[in-house]
Amino acid sequence: MSSSPLNLTLTLSLLLTFLSPLLTDAHRCSQGFITEMNKINVTQNCRRKALSLGVQFGWNFDQKSRQLDIAFGSRLDTETGWLAWGVNPQGLRMVGTRALIGIRQHNGSLEWDKYNITDDTKRGCRLLPSDDIGLDVRNFSFVYWEGIDYYVVLATIFLPHEYNYSRTNVVWQVGEAVAGRTPLVHSKSLNHFDAAETIDLVSEKVISYSAHNQRRLRTTHGILNIVGWGTLLPVGVIFARYFKKFPMEWEWWFRFHVMCQTAGYILGTIGWIIGIWLGNASKYYCFRTHRILGVLVFTFTTVQMFALRLKPRWSDEYRAYWNMYHHALGYAMLTLISINMFEGIKIMEPNHAWKWAYIGVLGALGVVAISFEIYTWIKFIFVKAPAKTIRESGSIDKNEPRLDGLT
Ligand code: HEM
Ligand code: HEM
Ligand code: HEM
Ligand SMILES: *[C@@H]1O[C@H](CO)[C@@H](O)[C@H](O)[C@H]1NC(C)=O
Ligand SMILES: *[C@@H]1O[C@H](CO)[C@@H](O)[C@H](O)[C@H]1NC(C)=O
Ligand SMILES: *[C@@H]1O[C@H](CO)[C@@H](O)[C@H](O)[C@H]1NC(C)=O
Ligand SMILES: *[C@@H]1O[C@H](CO)[C@@H](O)[C@H](O)[C@H]1NC(C)=O
Ligand SMILES: *[C@@H]1O[C@H](CO)[C@@H](O)[C@H](O)[C@H]1NC(C)=O
């Protein structure tokens, strides 16, 4: 069983190596982008979002005239695509944003227009261009910078007085599908939701970013859940399944099962609470499937933990039923947990480190379980199962002593 601690340290170090570049912000624009911007005289400020969609945003702002020249660029790797930049006087969110959107069509032609993004957009109504988005926009265009393979929204805006230039909510987005002049919905993973920040246009200071405080907590949530629900619980089950009596008898199996399940439950629960907190902290979006499955996992593993107090003795006649129920619920939970892991990992796309780390854990557990399973069958066929039934043997009761006293 030495593979489980090894497995755990491996996972942790894997995660840390993959995540460390994402935990440090690289805010400066790329040299190629800066060179291109200098050609159009946008030279004052430039920011690159390290995590969210790899966009780069350069601008000049003049306090007196309130003239804002922007160059907002991103790669568009799919056949059709759109790139949006906007400001939102109402808050740090999508609804209410006045957006300039550039669209690349199938045939490669580029189009651009102004859009009011409203509640209806979020509900799925067609997003149509508006002549009036409440902004004075001049020299708006959408161009391709061949040298660095970037698509760029260029515009000059005279910022109305309802916008405070020292705390402007800038919102952006990148999407793939389009229908004529209508951009269709963007992906719904976190990096597409972490696409808004309040900045001071003069000093370039970030006043708030929709994801800043949460990055570390998300990582903690993922690791705790993978270690707790995803590793310790299955390891505990492997002990209960293969070391109880057949194919191997080990008198510590029960203590080990309880220890693993309790430790896994505690770590998992801390991770779960962090998840709930994160979900409540993100006001404008939610991940319904992940949340529902998460609540189910927590509820039923809690029920499973009642085994600590409510387990009948081996001599009780309900014991056979209790076993069936504990097995069924236990295996159902392991299934639900691994489904929800992939749901959680989908939220973090396109960061593949999570997927491979968890697949590594699953693979290691799978190899161990399959080996024991094969061993069980070989032993069953060639050595034969013990003649006495487990109940008669009585040795099991001896191996689960302490907790029985509680019931
Ligand atoms: C079985 C294991 C897991 C359980 C029980 C679980 C549970 C939860 C719950 C209940 C929430 C709150 C959702 C909401 O209210 O919107 C949540 C959020 C979240 N989960 Fe998990 N989770 C698990 C695994 C993972 C994994 C493996 C990852 C990724 C590596 C992950 C990433 C996230 C993220 C990023 C959020 C926050 C989303 C936001 O900012 O709103 N989860 N999780
Ligand atoms: C093309 C039509 C669009 C549709 C149908 C659409 C739909 C959605 C939906 C349904 C959500 C919330 C997902 C959830 O709660 O699970 C969302 C979030 C978001 N969208 Fe869009 N969106 C569109 C265009 C845009 C554009 C053009 C921008 C940027 C200018 C944008 C920026 C955002 C941001 C920042 C979020 C994060 C949550 C929030 O701030 O409300 N979206 N979008
Ligand atoms: C969330 C926590 C738990 C899960 C997911 C879980 C899961 C399981 C599973 C799937 C098995 C069947 C293994 C097999 O195939 O033979 C099992 C067996 C067992 N578990 Fe748990 N368990 C948990 C907690 C506990 C606790 C806290 C106790 C005791 C206080 C306990 C006591 C037992 C016993 C006695 C067996 C052996 C049943 C038998 O086959 O006779 N379990 N557990
Ligand atoms: C940029 O500024 C220089 C010097 O002021 C000027 O000669 C040039 O025409 C400007 N270029 C553009 C694209 O406005
Ligand atoms: C490309 O397609 C759009 C409509 O999808 C059309 O308006 C435009 O004229 C086409 N451009 C070229 C160069 O064919
Ligand atoms: C877009 O928003 C502006 C500013 O609030 C408003 O004046 C205008 O009527 C809106 N246009 C449409 C088509 O909703
Ligand atoms: C828009 O572009 C034209 C020609 O390129 C230029 O003369 C004009 O000054 C620009 N307007 C603004 C507001 O930058
Ligand atoms: C704009 O925001 C700054 C910084 O928060 C604040 O000090 C200033 O009073 C605000 N100005 C207006 C006109 O609201």
mmCIF file of C-alpha atoms in Angstrom, residues 11 17 28 30 38 65 91 142-143 157 192 210 230 260 299 335 380:
data_model
loop_
_atom_site.group_PDB
_atom_site.id
_atom_site.type_symbol
_atom_site.label_atom_id
_atom_site.label_comp_id
_atom_site.label_asym_id
_atom_site.label_seq_id
_atom_site.Cartn_x
_atom_site.Cartn_y
_atom_site.Cartn_z
ATOM 1 C CA THR A 11 -0.150 14.838 -6.906
ATOM 2 C CA THR A 17 4.603 22.974 -10.422
ATOM 3 C CA ARG A 28 2.941 43.532 -18.698
ATOM 4 C CA SER A 30 4.134 41.271 -24.725
ATOM 5 C CA ASN A 38 3.573 52.172 -30.841
ATOM 6 C CA SER A 65 -10.731 65.942 -22.858
ATOM 7 C CA GLY A 91 -20.863 47.236 -11.776
ATOM 8 C CA PHE A 142 -11.434 45.666 -35.881
ATOM 9 C CA VAL A 143 -8.127 44.704 -37.444
ATOM 10 C CA ILE A 157 -14.039 57.016 -26.897
ATOM 11 C CA HIS A 192 -14.471 33.507 -19.145
ATOM 12 C CA SER A 210 -13.316 39.803 -10.242
ATOM 13 C CA GLY A 230 -10.886 11.573 -4.163
ATOM 14 C CA CYS A 260 -9.047 6.789 6.156
ATOM 15 C CA THR A 299 -24.961 14.989 2.508
ATOM 16 C CA THR A 335 -19.009 7.260 -8.411
ATOM 17 C CA PHE A 380 -10.856 -17.946 -5.119
#
